[in-house]
Amino acid sequence: AQKVTQAQTEISVVEKEDVTLDCVYETRDTTYYLFWYKQPPSGELVFLIRRNSFDEQNEISGRYSWNFQKSTSSFNFTITASQVVDSAVYFCALSLNTDKLIFGTGTRLQVFP
Amino acid sequence: SAVISQKPSRDICQRGTSLTIQCQVDSQVTMMFWYRQQPGQSLTLIATANQGSEATYESGFVIDKFPISRPNLTFSTLTVSNMSPEDSSIYLCSVSPGAGFAEAFFGQGTRLTVV
């Protein structure tokens, strides 16, 4: 069975702090995709990144970076120098091939000024 | 990429009634997915809708409660039947364009409140 675990229910930081959101996944498939989505208070889902199981390179996009480690089945997301606009719920998700997404329970990030 | 138009964006309904949510995609896609997000919760897949065949429902969801139509490759509807306050949720339509897709695309969601 497939599963995504986001152990951090809620994180609060002060602006300009760095914050890491953890994601641990479970699957026996060798081909899979991992995602991060942001859901701001307005409710829409904003795509952040997709990573396939054969690409373990870490990625950096501006203040965002992702650390994919197959050895620990983790796909962690770090926001550097957090801003108030980063306040949202962040979901990690797993997909096998091109099928449905299995979402983690989400981490609510609150960034205070 | 794919642009998804979902409507209504929100509705307040009386218990015992039904609501049909529409999802229109700007390109042809094989699979469309319907998710439910209960208040403060994560997204849970309701069913997968393929054109020309019956929808495939996930455990805990049944066709009588959530009938789905998929008349063509760009459109689908989800009906929430005989609603109760427990059905108050955000319902989201999603598409996966196929192999090699960069992301799963989501509609803006339908925020349903049952009173």
Short mmCIF file of C-alpha atoms in Angstrom, two decimals, chain A residues 6 33 35 37 39 41-47 49-50 89 91 95 97-106 108, chain B residues 31 33 35 37 40-45 48 58 90 92 94 96 98-108 111:
data_model
loop_
_atom_site.label_atom_id
_atom_site.label_comp_id
_atom_site.label_asym_id
_atom_site.label_seq_id
_atom_site.Cartn_x
_atom_site.Cartn_y
_atom_site.Cartn_z
CA GLN A 6 3.61 14.52 7.23
CA TYR A 33 6.29 10.69 -8.50
CA PHE A 35 4.77 16.36 -5.30
CA TYR A 37 1.41 21.59 -3.22
CA GLN A 39 -2.89 25.64 -0.28
CA PRO A 41 -6.23 30.45 2.81
CA SER A 42 -8.08 31.10 -0.45
CA GLY A 43 -8.24 27.34 -0.93
CA GLU A 44 -6.76 26.67 -4.33
CA LEU A 45 -3.96 24.18 -4.74
CA VAL A 46 -0.73 25.65 -6.03
CA PHE A 47 1.74 23.24 -7.61
CA ILE A 49 7.31 20.69 -7.57
CA ARG A 50 7.25 17.20 -9.00
CA VAL A 89 -1.06 24.48 4.33
CA PHE A 91 0.75 19.00 1.13
CA SER A 95 1.59 9.24 -7.45
CA ASN A 97 2.95 6.43 -12.86
CA THR A 98 0.21 8.78 -14.03
CA ASP A 99 -2.51 7.81 -11.64
CA LYS A 100 -4.24 9.43 -8.69
CA LEU A 101 -2.44 11.38 -6.02
CA ILE A 102 -2.15 10.15 -2.46
CA PHE A 103 -1.88 13.12 -0.16
CA GLY A 104 -0.30 13.48 3.23
CA THR A 105 -2.29 15.12 5.98
CA GLY A 106 -0.64 18.47 5.38
CA ARG A 108 0.04 24.23 8.37
CA MET B 31 -8.48 10.46 -16.61
CA PHE B 33 -10.33 12.66 -10.61
CA TYR B 35 -11.34 14.70 -4.48
CA GLN B 37 -11.39 17.91 1.36
CA GLY B 40 -9.21 21.12 8.14
CA GLN B 41 -8.39 17.81 6.52
CA SER B 42 -6.33 16.52 3.63
CA LEU B 43 -7.59 15.59 0.18
CA THR B 44 -9.20 12.20 -0.28
CA LEU B 45 -9.89 10.70 -3.66
CA THR B 48 -11.60 8.22 -11.04
CA GLU B 58 -12.44 4.49 -3.69
CA ILE B 90 -14.42 21.37 -0.66
CA LEU B 92 -11.98 19.39 -6.29
CA SER B 94 -8.25 17.12 -11.08
CA SER B 96 -3.55 14.04 -15.15
CA GLY B 98 -0.74 11.48 -19.09
CA ALA B 99 2.74 10.06 -19.04
CA GLY B 100 5.40 12.65 -18.49
CA PHE B 101 3.05 15.23 -17.05
CA ALA B 102 4.70 17.88 -14.93
CA GLU B 103 1.91 18.23 -12.43
CA ALA B 104 -1.61 17.17 -11.64
CA PHE B 105 -3.89 20.09 -12.35
CA PHE B 106 -6.69 21.07 -10.01
CA GLY B 107 -9.79 23.12 -10.37
CA GLN B 108 -10.36 25.95 -7.95
CA ARG B 111 -16.93 24.90 -1.32
#
